[in-house]
Amino acid sequence: MKISEVRVHPISVPLETPFYFSQGWVHQRSSVIIELITDDGQTGWGESLCHGLQPPQIAAAFIEQVFRSILIGADPFDVELLWERMYNTTQPYGQGGAAVNAISGVDIALWDLIGRSVGKPIHKLIGGAFRAEVQPYATGFYRIENGNYPADAIVEAKSYIDAGFKAFKLKIGFGVDEDIAFINAIRDAVGPEMRIMADANSAYSVGSARRLIDATRGANLYFYEELLAPEDLKGYRELKGFSSSRIAAGEQLFGKQGYAPWLEARALDLIQPDLCSSGGFSELKKIAALAQAAHTPMIPHVWGSGIGLAASLQFIAALPSLPLTLNLVEPMLEFDRSSHPFRRELIFDGIEMQNGKVQIPAGPGIGVEVNREVLEQYRV
Ligand code: CA
C-alpha cells in the first residue's frame, strides 16, 4: 500500500449569524480536509483545524507545497517516520502554528488509512478504549450583534440543560467587571450542580485574571481556559497557585516540544491540545505520555468539522484518566454548539449526544464516512 494521491480541500462557509469572541468577529467557519489515496484504492481522511480567524489556505499550502512530495509513494504504516520528516523539513519556518496544523491533518489521514486497511477503529490501534462513551460539554455562548447579556446567555444555558448537557463553557474576555457579573449571574441562574467552564481566549494579563478569579470563586468553575496569552508560561504558573479552580490552556501549543516546558514547570492544571492542530494521533500520544509523567490531566480542545470530531473521539477513547482510581475524573468532549454545516452534513448523519453521552465511533479508521457532495459544496 503506497500513497498515490494527496488531495487538499480547504473549505469555508459564511455564517448566517456572525458572532464575536474576545479576539474578534467571526464571519465564516473554515477548515482544511485532507484526503490521501493509495495505489490499492483506499482513502484516508484527516483535518487541519482552522482556529477562530485562521484562513484555510495557510495549512493547505504547507501540504501542497511541502508535504505532498514527502507523502507520494510512502507507506501509510510509516506514520511516525512521516511525522518526523514533515516536522523536520518545516522546522526552520514551522515548529507550530499552521505548519503543525497541517502535519496534524496528514497524520490523522494516515491513521485513518491504517485503520481502514486493517478494519479497526483508530482507538484499537493506539492502545484500546478506556471508555465507549464520553461526557460532552457544550461550547457556545458566542456573542452576536444586539445581544443582551447575561439574559441571552441564561436562555442559552437553559437550552443546554434541557438538551441533557451536564456541563457547558462560557465565552468571557469582554472586560473583567463584565465577566465577573456574567459568570456569577449564570451560576445563580443554573444552580450549583452544572459543571461550568469559562474561556477568555487570551484576553487578560495576570493582574486582571487574578481579579477575575478572586471575584468568581463562589461560582466554583470547573476550569478557567486561556485567561492569558499563550506564551505566558510564568503568568499561568502564578494563576495556578492563586486559583482553586483548574487553570487550563493549550490549544495554541504545538507538539511535544511545545508542551514539554509547560508540563515540566507544572504551569497548568489541565492541558487542552487539539488533535487537528497540536500534532495528530502520533504526537498527541506523546503529549499524553508527557502529561501523565507530569500528573497533569488532559481534556482535548475540539472545534473542527465532523471529521475532526470523530477523530478526537477516537483519541479521547484511548486517553487514560489521571489518576487511575475507582472514582475516575474522566476527560470530557468539547462539543461546539455554534452553527456549523461541516459538523453534521460533512459526515452524513453527524455525531450527536444520546442520554447525556457521545458514543465513540466503532467503524474502521476515524469511524465515519465523508460526504463528498458537501465537501465540494464548501470548497474554497
Ligand atoms: Ca478555547
GROMACS .gro file of C-alpha atoms and ligand atoms in nm, residues 169 171 199-201 225-226 251 272 301 334, ligand 1:
model
   12
  169LYS     CA    1  -1.836   2.650   2.870
  171LYS     CA    2  -1.716   3.272   2.646
  199ASP     CA    3  -1.287   3.063   2.819
  200ALA     CA    4  -1.127   3.407   2.784
  201ASN     CA    5  -0.934   3.333   2.461
  225GLU     CA    6  -0.946   2.845   2.994
  226GLU     CA    7  -0.687   3.064   2.825
  251GLU     CA    8  -0.499   2.493   2.215
  272GLN     CA    9  -0.602   2.114   2.604
  301HIS     CA   10  -0.971   2.105   2.252
  334GLU     CA   11  -1.567   1.966   2.388
  381CA      CA   12  -1.078   2.793   2.368
   0.00000   0.00000   0.00000
